[in-house]
Amino acid sequence: MSNISIMNRFFTFLAAVLLSTGVFAQKGKVGTSVSLVGQITPETMAEIKAAGIDYIEVTMNNFVRKQPENEVYIKAYQALKDIREAGLKVWSVHLPYSSTWDVSIIDPKKREAAVVFFEEMIRLAGIFEPQRLVLHPGADNIKNANTRAERLRCARNSIGRLALTAK
């Protein structure tokens, strides 16, 4: 992805956020998500900082195990180094989002597998010392009113357990 393409995507997103949240009237800091630039590299982090951005959200999809665990941790520590060297601060970490890893699934075995996966992701996210974690339960559109209450109960229970890991 070219630098121009990255910056165009970034500014489009930034304009939408600023217009929808009234940030122009506030004196707060501005942030963006790493998901808009793809990978965390010294170059992309420097571009974000040069654009006047102070905070970023790290997306854990970049760290889902596609390689051995030690390599995932090495990659995360390198990303943190690149973020800090650019003068950026991590505000939040966005946990992976998919129907495979859904903490609201009613099936106890599948839900347990998802919770264990997110516990692992939260421990990894701790490297970045985020202020917030973002988790989307119910990756599938829950249209069935008969299962919605049960899915909400499952999500609450799972999130309660994950909150203990996050502490």
Coordinates of C-alpha atoms in Angstrom, one line a residue:
M1 CA 0.0 0.0 0.0
S2 CA 1.5 3.4 -1.0
N3 CA 2.0 6.2 1.5
I4 CA -0.6 8.3 -0.4
S5 CA -3.1 5.5 -0.2
I6 CA -2.5 5.1 3.5
M7 CA -2.9 8.8 4.1
N8 CA -6.0 9.1 2.0
R9 CA -7.6 6.3 3.9
F10 CA -6.5 7.9 7.2
F11 CA -7.8 11.3 6.4
T12 CA -11.1 10.0 5.2
F13 CA -11.6 8.1 8.4
L14 CA -10.4 11.1 10.5
A15 CA -12.8 13.5 8.8
A16 CA -15.7 11.1 9.4
V17 CA -14.8 10.7 13.1
L18 CA -14.3 14.4 13.6
L19 CA -17.6 15.3 12.0
S20 CA -19.6 12.7 13.8
T21 CA -18.2 13.3 17.2
G22 CA -17.8 17.1 17.4
V23 CA -14.1 16.9 18.1
F24 CA -13.6 20.3 16.5
A25 CA -15.3 21.9 19.5
Q26 CA -13.1 20.0 21.9
K27 CA -9.4 20.4 22.8
G28 CA -8.9 16.6 23.1
K29 CA -6.2 14.5 21.5
V30 CA -6.8 12.8 18.2
G31 CA -6.3 9.1 17.6
T32 CA -6.7 6.5 14.9
S33 CA -6.7 2.8 14.5
V34 CA -3.8 0.8 13.1
S35 CA -6.4 -1.2 11.1
L36 CA -6.4 1.8 8.7
V37 CA -2.8 1.4 7.8
G38 CA -2.4 -2.3 7.9
Q39 CA 0.9 -3.1 9.6
I40 CA 2.8 -1.4 12.4
T41 CA 6.1 -0.3 10.9
P42 CA 8.4 2.6 11.8
E43 CA 7.3 4.3 8.6
T44 CA 3.6 4.1 9.1
M45 CA 3.9 5.1 12.7
A46 CA 6.0 8.1 11.8
E47 CA 3.4 9.1 9.1
I48 CA 0.6 8.9 11.7
K49 CA 2.5 11.1 14.1
A50 CA 3.5 13.6 11.4
A51 CA -0.2 13.9 10.6
G52 CA -0.8 15.3 14.1
I53 CA -2.1 12.0 15.7
D54 CA -1.1 11.3 19.2
Y55 CA -3.0 8.1 20.1
I56 CA -3.6 4.8 18.3
E57 CA -5.6 1.7 18.6
V58 CA -3.7 -1.5 18.1
T59 CA -5.7 -4.3 16.4
M60 CA -4.8 -7.7 17.6
N61 CA -5.7 -9.3 14.2
N62 CA -2.1 -8.5 13.4
F63 CA -1.0 -10.8 16.2
V64 CA -3.3 -13.8 15.8
R65 CA -1.2 -16.9 15.9
K66 CA -0.1 -17.6 12.4
Q67 CA 3.4 -18.4 13.7
P68 CA 4.9 -19.8 16.9
E69 CA 4.0 -18.1 20.1
N70 CA 7.5 -16.7 20.7
E71 CA 7.4 -15.0 17.2
V72 CA 4.1 -13.5 18.0
Y73 CA 5.5 -11.9 21.2
I74 CA 8.6 -10.7 19.4
K75 CA 6.4 -9.1 16.7
A76 CA 4.3 -7.4 19.4
Y77 CA 7.4 -6.0 21.2
Q78 CA 8.8 -4.7 17.9
A79 CA 5.4 -3.0 17.2
L80 CA 5.5 -1.4 20.6
K81 CA 9.0 -0.2 20.0
D82 CA 7.9 1.3 16.6
I83 CA 4.9 3.0 18.3
R84 CA 6.9 4.5 21.1
E85 CA 9.8 5.6 18.8
A86 CA 7.3 7.5 16.7
G87 CA 6.1 9.3 19.8
L88 CA 2.6 7.7 19.8
K89 CA 0.7 6.3 22.7
V90 CA -1.6 3.3 22.7
W91 CA -5.1 4.3 23.8
S92 CA -6.8 1.0 23.1
V93 CA -6.4 -2.5 21.8
H94 CA -9.1 -4.0 19.6
L95 CA -9.4 -7.7 20.1
P96 CA -10.1 -10.0 17.0
Y97 CA -13.6 -10.1 15.7
S98 CA -15.2 -13.1 14.0
S99 CA -17.9 -15.7 14.4
T100 CA -15.2 -18.2 15.3
W101 CA -14.2 -16.2 18.4
D102 CA -17.5 -15.2 19.8
V103 CA -18.0 -15.1 23.5
S104 CA -21.8 -15.1 23.1
I105 CA -22.0 -18.5 21.5
I106 CA -24.5 -20.7 23.3
D107 CA -22.5 -24.0 22.7
P108 CA -20.4 -24.3 25.9
K109 CA -17.4 -25.9 24.2
K110 CA -17.2 -23.4 21.4
R111 CA -17.7 -20.5 23.9
E112 CA -15.0 -21.9 26.2
A113 CA -12.6 -22.1 23.3
A114 CA -13.4 -18.5 22.4
V115 CA -12.9 -17.3 26.0
V116 CA -9.5 -19.1 26.3
F117 CA -8.5 -17.5 23.0
F118 CA -9.4 -14.0 24.2
E119 CA -7.6 -14.6 27.5
E120 CA -4.5 -15.3 25.5
M121 CA -5.1 -12.2 23.3
I122 CA -5.6 -10.0 26.4
R123 CA -2.4 -11.2 28.0
L124 CA -0.6 -10.4 24.7
A125 CA -2.4 -7.0 24.5
G126 CA -0.9 -6.2 28.0
I127 CA 2.4 -5.5 26.2
F128 CA 0.9 -2.4 24.8
E129 CA -0.5 -1.1 28.2
P130 CA -3.8 0.1 26.7
Q131 CA -6.3 2.2 28.5
R132 CA -9.1 0.2 27.0
L133 CA -9.8 -3.1 25.3
V134 CA -12.5 -3.4 22.6
L135 CA -14.4 -6.7 22.3
H136 CA -17.4 -7.4 20.1
P137 CA -19.5 -10.3 21.3
G138 CA -22.2 -11.6 18.9
A139 CA -20.1 -11.4 15.7
D140 CA -23.1 -13.0 13.9
N141 CA -26.1 -10.8 13.5
I142 CA -28.4 -12.1 16.2
K143 CA -31.8 -11.9 14.6
N144 CA -33.4 -14.8 16.4
A145 CA -35.3 -13.4 19.3
N146 CA -35.6 -16.8 20.9
T147 CA -31.8 -17.0 21.4
R148 CA -31.0 -13.4 22.0
A149 CA -31.5 -13.4 25.7
E150 CA -29.4 -16.5 26.1
R151 CA -26.6 -15.0 23.9
L152 CA -26.6 -11.9 26.1
R153 CA -26.3 -14.0 29.2
C154 CA -23.4 -16.0 27.7
A155 CA -21.7 -12.8 26.6
R156 CA -22.1 -11.2 30.1
N157 CA -20.6 -14.3 31.8
S158 CA -17.7 -14.5 29.3
I159 CA -16.9 -10.8 29.6
G160 CA -17.0 -11.1 33.4
R161 CA -14.3 -13.8 33.2
L162 CA -12.3 -11.8 30.6
A163 CA -12.4 -8.8 32.9
L164 CA -10.5 -10.8 35.5
T165 CA -7.8 -11.6 32.9
A166 CA -7.7 -7.9 31.9
K167 CA -7.0 -6.8 35.5

